[in-house]
Amino acid sequence: MKYVSTRGSAPVLGFADALLAGLADDGGLYLPEFWPALPPLEELRGCSYSEIAVAVMWPFVQGEVPRDVFENIVHDSYSTFETDQVCPLVPLGRTAVGADLYVLELFHGPTLAFKDVALQLVGRLFDYVLTQRNERICILGATSGDTGSAAIDAVRDRERVDICILFPHGRVSDVQRRQMTTVAASNVHAVAVEGTFDDCQDLVKAAFGDTAFRDEVHLGAVNSINWARVMAQIVYYVVAYLDSAEDNTSDEVTFCVPTGNFGNILAGWAAKQMGLPIDRLVVASNRNDILTRFFTTGQMQIQGVVPTTSPSMDIQVSSNLERLLFEVLGRDGQAVADLMATFRADGSVSVDLDILDQLRSEFDAHSVDDATATAVIQSVYERTSLVLDPHSAVAVAVAEQLGGDPRVRVITLATAHPAKFPDAVEEALGFRPELPAHLSDLFERSERIEHAQNSLESVEALVRSHLSSSLRASDA
Ligand SMILES: *Cc1c(COP(=O)(O)O)cnc(C)c1O
């Protein structure tokens, strides 16, 4: 499989190069040259999560990672999860029109958010490829909270990787921050930036755009601009489909996804391209509703970020939307480049009505406010004793209100463990959910925080300082 850039003018790469490159040279994101078909679904029934994962992802890595190596990497990645099912599916009653409703729990990995599903794999793939090539990389990432800890856990103490994670100072939860700042590994640097998540993401993009810097320090990406993350997420859409198929007569399923950077739901769209019978993909946003507005009007327009109880979705620019735009624009890289340039310059851009129609034939988008999410945490708890985190609650709130065919089951994705957002849960339910045993002493561990200005120079200087020390260490 070869990978092409959404902006059409970067080199076409194989899997390992696309993995290490993250962002393409022309500022675009990598996508596979074509969508391979899923293996026949009957053949996957009854298989373990890891077996399904290998079968689904194999066409994307074939030729670049030997089969037995890939099987081991996948198996190791998912053995870090707390349940053998990896991503268990839980029934949650019915939607307003009477469709079966499920929650797919994606948060049983080491850092309690769905990011682990992809990053546990990506960290190990980095390790394999870098060892093969005798190279090292410096991962630079931005986090609205959960990517950072998941990436850090995935690469901590790995010899060939340094990691610098930028997070918006004061805008991540205490649990999220501590999960990053209490890791006592010398290759890990958690960096507080004076700014928003979008500022952090812009800094990362700018650093990757500085090709001289990128080559000097061997930058690698773990944000969902990295194709391998999207790839790993395709798997659980297939697993959820299979796990819910037994009780249902309709072939089709709708997924409702709490969305920020559009990476998770894009993986659902990819699963559909590969043949998974998905009826609709529903974007669920909090009050930061750029996606809802875009899918309603065809206009993508930046507005200020509003802090909400679901901070991992408090963003205004959804990077991965570019991958979808590339597809609906007929894979015309120049058209995408022009569109993104207008968006950058004006803070706003529109797509033609025929494109909007095409998008709306597959996607719905809704946004809900904090009060609605809180009410859903309460009602779900009263009905089922399941404790939702506020991100998952946004999606359940949207899913419960969906119209459409009652025979089409609806699967909402639960993206974080409730203990990651104890304040919001306490406000709704009056108690704080407990952290799982492996994190129970999180608040006793000591923190290590670095600081950077909201400027490219400041971030580049910080990365260089760590790189030189780790190179010195490996020389010694
Ligand atoms: C990252 C994250 C999201 C948003 O996912 P995207 O792939 O950026 O759309 C939603 N919920 C939680 C808990 C997250 O960590």
Coordinates of N, CA and C in Angstrom, one line a residue, residues 15-113:
F15 N 4.2 2.5 4.0 CA 3.7 2.6 5.4 C 4.7 3.1 6.4
A16 N 5.9 2.6 6.4 CA 6.9 2.9 7.5 C 7.2 4.4 7.3
D17 N 7.4 4.9 6.1 CA 7.8 6.3 5.9 C 6.6 7.2 6.3
A18 N 5.4 6.8 6.0 CA 4.2 7.6 6.3 C 4.1 7.6 7.9
L19 N 4.4 6.5 8.5 CA 4.3 6.4 10.0 C 5.3 7.4 10.6
L20 N 6.5 7.5 10.1 CA 7.5 8.4 10.7 C 7.3 9.8 10.3
A21 N 6.8 10.0 9.1 CA 6.6 11.4 8.6 C 5.5 12.2 9.4
G22 N 4.4 11.5 9.7 CA 3.3 12.2 10.3 C 2.7 13.1 9.3
L23 N 3.0 14.4 9.4 CA 2.5 15.4 8.4 C 3.3 15.2 7.1
A24 N 2.6 15.4 5.9 CA 3.3 15.4 4.7 C 4.1 16.7 4.4
D25 N 5.1 16.6 3.5 CA 5.9 17.8 3.2 C 5.1 19.0 2.7
D26 N 4.0 18.7 2.1 CA 3.3 19.9 1.5 C 2.2 20.4 2.5
G27 N 2.3 19.9 3.8 CA 1.4 20.4 4.8 C 0.1 19.5 4.9
G28 N 0.0 18.5 4.0 CA -1.2 17.7 4.0 C -1.0 16.5 4.9
L29 N -2.1 15.6 4.9 CA -2.1 14.4 5.7 C -2.1 13.2 4.8
Y30 N -1.4 12.2 5.2 CA -1.4 11.0 4.4 C -2.6 10.1 4.5
L31 N -3.0 9.5 3.3 CA -4.1 8.6 3.2 C -3.7 7.5 2.3
P32 N -4.2 6.3 2.5 CA -3.9 5.2 1.6 C -4.3 5.5 0.2
E33 N -3.6 5.0 -0.8 CA -3.9 5.3 -2.2 C -5.3 4.8 -2.6
F34 N -5.7 3.7 -2.0 CA -7.1 3.2 -2.2 C -7.6 2.5 -0.9
W35 N -8.9 2.3 -0.9 CA -9.4 1.6 0.3 C -9.5 0.1 0.1
P36 N -8.7 -0.7 0.8 CA -8.8 -2.2 0.6 C -10.1 -2.7 1.2
A37 N -10.6 -3.8 0.7 CA -11.8 -4.4 1.2 C -11.5 -5.1 2.5
L38 N -12.5 -5.0 3.4 CA -12.4 -5.8 4.7 C -12.4 -7.3 4.3
P39 N -11.8 -8.2 5.2 CA -12.1 -9.6 5.0 C -13.6 -9.9 5.1
P40 N -14.1 -11.0 4.6 CA -15.5 -11.3 4.7 C -15.9 -11.3 6.2
L41 N -17.0 -10.6 6.6 CA -17.3 -10.4 8.0 C -17.5 -11.8 8.7
E42 N -18.1 -12.7 7.9 CA -18.4 -14.0 8.6 C -17.1 -14.7 9.1
E43 N -16.0 -14.4 8.4 CA -14.7 -15.0 8.8 C -14.2 -14.4 10.1
L44 N -14.7 -13.2 10.4 CA -14.1 -12.6 11.6 C -15.0 -12.9 12.8
R45 N -16.2 -13.4 12.6 CA -17.1 -13.7 13.8 C -16.4 -14.7 14.7
G46 N -16.4 -14.4 16.0 CA -15.8 -15.3 17.0 C -14.3 -15.1 17.1
C47 N -13.7 -14.3 16.4 CA -12.3 -14.1 16.5 C -12.0 -13.1 17.7
S48 N -10.8 -13.1 18.2 CA -10.4 -12.2 19.3 C -10.2 -10.8 18.7
Y49 N -10.2 -9.8 19.6 CA -9.9 -8.4 19.1 C -8.6 -8.4 18.3
S50 N -7.6 -9.0 18.8 CA -6.3 -8.9 18.2 C -6.3 -9.6 16.8
E51 N -7.0 -10.7 16.7 CA -7.1 -11.4 15.4 C -7.8 -10.5 14.4
I52 N -8.9 -9.9 14.8 CA -9.6 -9.0 13.9 C -8.8 -7.8 13.5
A53 N -8.0 -7.3 14.5 CA -7.2 -6.2 14.3 C -6.1 -6.5 13.2
V54 N -5.5 -7.7 13.3 CA -4.5 -8.0 12.3 C -5.2 -8.2 10.9
A55 N -6.3 -8.8 10.9 CA -7.0 -9.0 9.6 C -7.4 -7.7 8.9
V56 N -7.9 -6.8 9.7 CA -8.4 -5.5 9.2 C -7.2 -4.6 8.7
M57 N -6.1 -4.6 9.5 CA -5.0 -3.7 9.2 C -4.0 -4.2 8.3
W58 N -4.0 -5.5 8.1 CA -2.9 -6.1 7.3 C -2.7 -5.5 5.9
P59 N -3.7 -5.2 5.1 CA -3.5 -4.6 3.8 C -2.7 -3.2 3.9
F60 N -2.8 -2.6 5.0 CA -2.2 -1.3 5.2 C -0.7 -1.4 5.4
V61 N -0.3 -2.5 6.0 CA 1.1 -2.6 6.4 C 1.9 -3.7 5.6
Q62 N 1.2 -4.5 4.9 CA 1.7 -5.6 4.2 C 2.9 -5.2 3.3
G63 N 4.0 -6.0 3.4 CA 5.2 -5.6 2.6 C 6.2 -4.8 3.4
E64 N 5.7 -4.2 4.5 CA 6.6 -3.3 5.3 C 6.9 -3.8 6.7
V65 N 6.0 -4.7 7.2 CA 6.2 -5.3 8.5 C 5.9 -6.8 8.2
P66 N 6.8 -7.7 8.6 CA 6.5 -9.1 8.4 C 5.2 -9.6 9.2
R67 N 4.5 -10.5 8.7 CA 3.2 -10.9 9.3 C 3.4 -11.3 10.8
D68 N 4.4 -12.2 11.0 CA 4.5 -12.6 12.4 C 4.9 -11.5 13.4
V69 N 5.7 -10.6 12.9 CA 6.1 -9.4 13.7 C 4.8 -8.6 14.0
F70 N 4.1 -8.4 12.9 CA 2.9 -7.5 13.1 C 1.9 -8.2 14.1
E71 N 1.7 -9.5 14.0 CA 0.8 -10.2 14.9 C 1.3 -10.0 16.3
N72 N 2.6 -10.1 16.6 CA 3.1 -9.9 17.9 C 2.9 -8.5 18.4
I73 N 3.2 -7.5 17.5 CA 3.0 -6.1 17.9 C 1.5 -5.9 18.3
V74 N 0.6 -6.4 17.5 CA -0.8 -6.2 17.8 C -1.2 -6.8 19.1
H75 N -0.7 -8.1 19.3 CA -1.1 -8.8 20.5 C -0.5 -8.1 21.7
D76 N 0.7 -7.6 21.7 CA 1.3 -6.9 22.8 C 0.5 -5.7 23.1
S77 N 0.2 -4.9 22.1 CA -0.5 -3.6 22.2 C -1.8 -3.8 23.0
Y78 N -2.6 -4.9 22.7 CA -3.9 -5.0 23.3 C -3.9 -5.8 24.6
S79 N -2.7 -6.4 24.9 CA -2.6 -7.1 26.2 C -2.4 -6.1 27.3
T80 N -2.2 -4.8 27.0 CA -2.1 -3.8 28.0 C -3.5 -3.4 28.5
F81 N -4.6 -3.8 27.8 CA -5.9 -3.4 28.2 C -6.5 -4.3 29.3
E82 N -7.4 -3.7 30.1 CA -7.9 -4.3 31.3 C -8.9 -5.5 31.0
T83 N -9.5 -5.5 29.9 CA -10.4 -6.6 29.6 C -9.9 -7.3 28.3
D84 N -10.2 -8.6 28.3 CA -9.8 -9.4 27.1 C -10.5 -9.0 25.9
Q85 N -11.7 -8.4 26.1 CA -12.5 -8.0 24.9 C -11.9 -6.7 24.3
V86 N -11.0 -6.1 25.1 CA -10.3 -4.8 24.7 C -11.3 -3.6 24.7
C87 N -12.3 -3.7 23.8 CA -13.3 -2.6 23.7 C -14.7 -3.3 23.8
P88 N -15.2 -3.5 25.0 CA -16.5 -4.2 25.2 C -17.7 -3.3 24.8
L89 N -18.7 -4.0 24.3 CA -19.9 -3.3 23.9 C -21.0 -3.6 25.0
V90 N -21.6 -2.5 25.4 CA -22.6 -2.5 26.5 C -24.0 -2.0 26.0
P91 N -25.0 -2.8 26.2 CA -26.4 -2.3 25.7 C -26.9 -1.2 26.7
L92 N -27.6 -0.2 26.1 CA -28.0 0.9 26.9 C -29.4 1.3 26.6
G93 N -30.3 0.3 26.3 CA -31.7 0.6 26.0 C -32.0 1.0 24.6
R94 N -32.9 2.0 24.5 CA -33.3 2.4 23.1 C -33.2 3.9 22.9
T95 N -33.2 4.3 21.6 CA -33.2 5.7 21.3 C -34.7 6.2 21.3
A96 N -34.9 7.5 21.1 CA -36.2 8.1 21.0 C -37.1 7.4 20.0
V97 N -36.6 6.9 18.9 CA -37.4 6.2 17.9 C -37.5 4.7 18.1
G98 N -36.8 4.2 19.2 CA -36.9 2.8 19.5 C -35.8 1.9 19.0
A99 N -34.8 2.5 18.4 CA -33.7 1.7 17.9 C -32.8 1.2 19.1
D100 N -32.2 0.1 19.0 CA -31.3 -0.4 20.0 C -30.1 0.5 20.1
L101 N -29.8 0.8 21.4 CA -28.7 1.7 21.6 C -27.6 0.9 22.4
Y102 N -26.3 1.1 22.0 CA -25.2 0.5 22.6 C -24.1 1.5 22.9
V103 N -23.3 1.2 23.9 CA -22.1 2.0 24.1 C -20.9 1.1 23.9
L104 N -19.9 1.6 23.1 CA -18.7 0.8 22.9 C -17.6 1.5 23.8
E105 N -17.2 0.7 24.8 CA -16.2 1.3 25.8 C -14.8 1.2 25.3
L106 N -14.2 2.3 24.9 CA -12.9 2.4 24.3 C -11.8 2.8 25.3
F107 N -12.2 2.8 26.6 CA -11.3 3.4 27.6 C -10.6 2.4 28.6
H108 N -10.5 1.2 28.2 CA -9.9 0.2 29.1 C -8.4 0.1 29.0
G109 N -7.8 1.0 28.2 CA -6.3 1.0 28.1 C -5.6 1.6 29.3
P110 N -4.3 1.7 29.2 CA -3.5 2.2 30.4 C -3.8 3.6 30.8
T111 N -4.2 4.5 29.9 CA -4.4 5.9 30.3 C -5.9 6.3 30.3
L112 N -6.8 5.3 30.1 CA -8.2 5.5 30.3 C -8.9 6.3 29.3
A113 N -8.3 6.5 28.1 CA -9.1 7.2 27.0 C -8.9 6.4 25.7

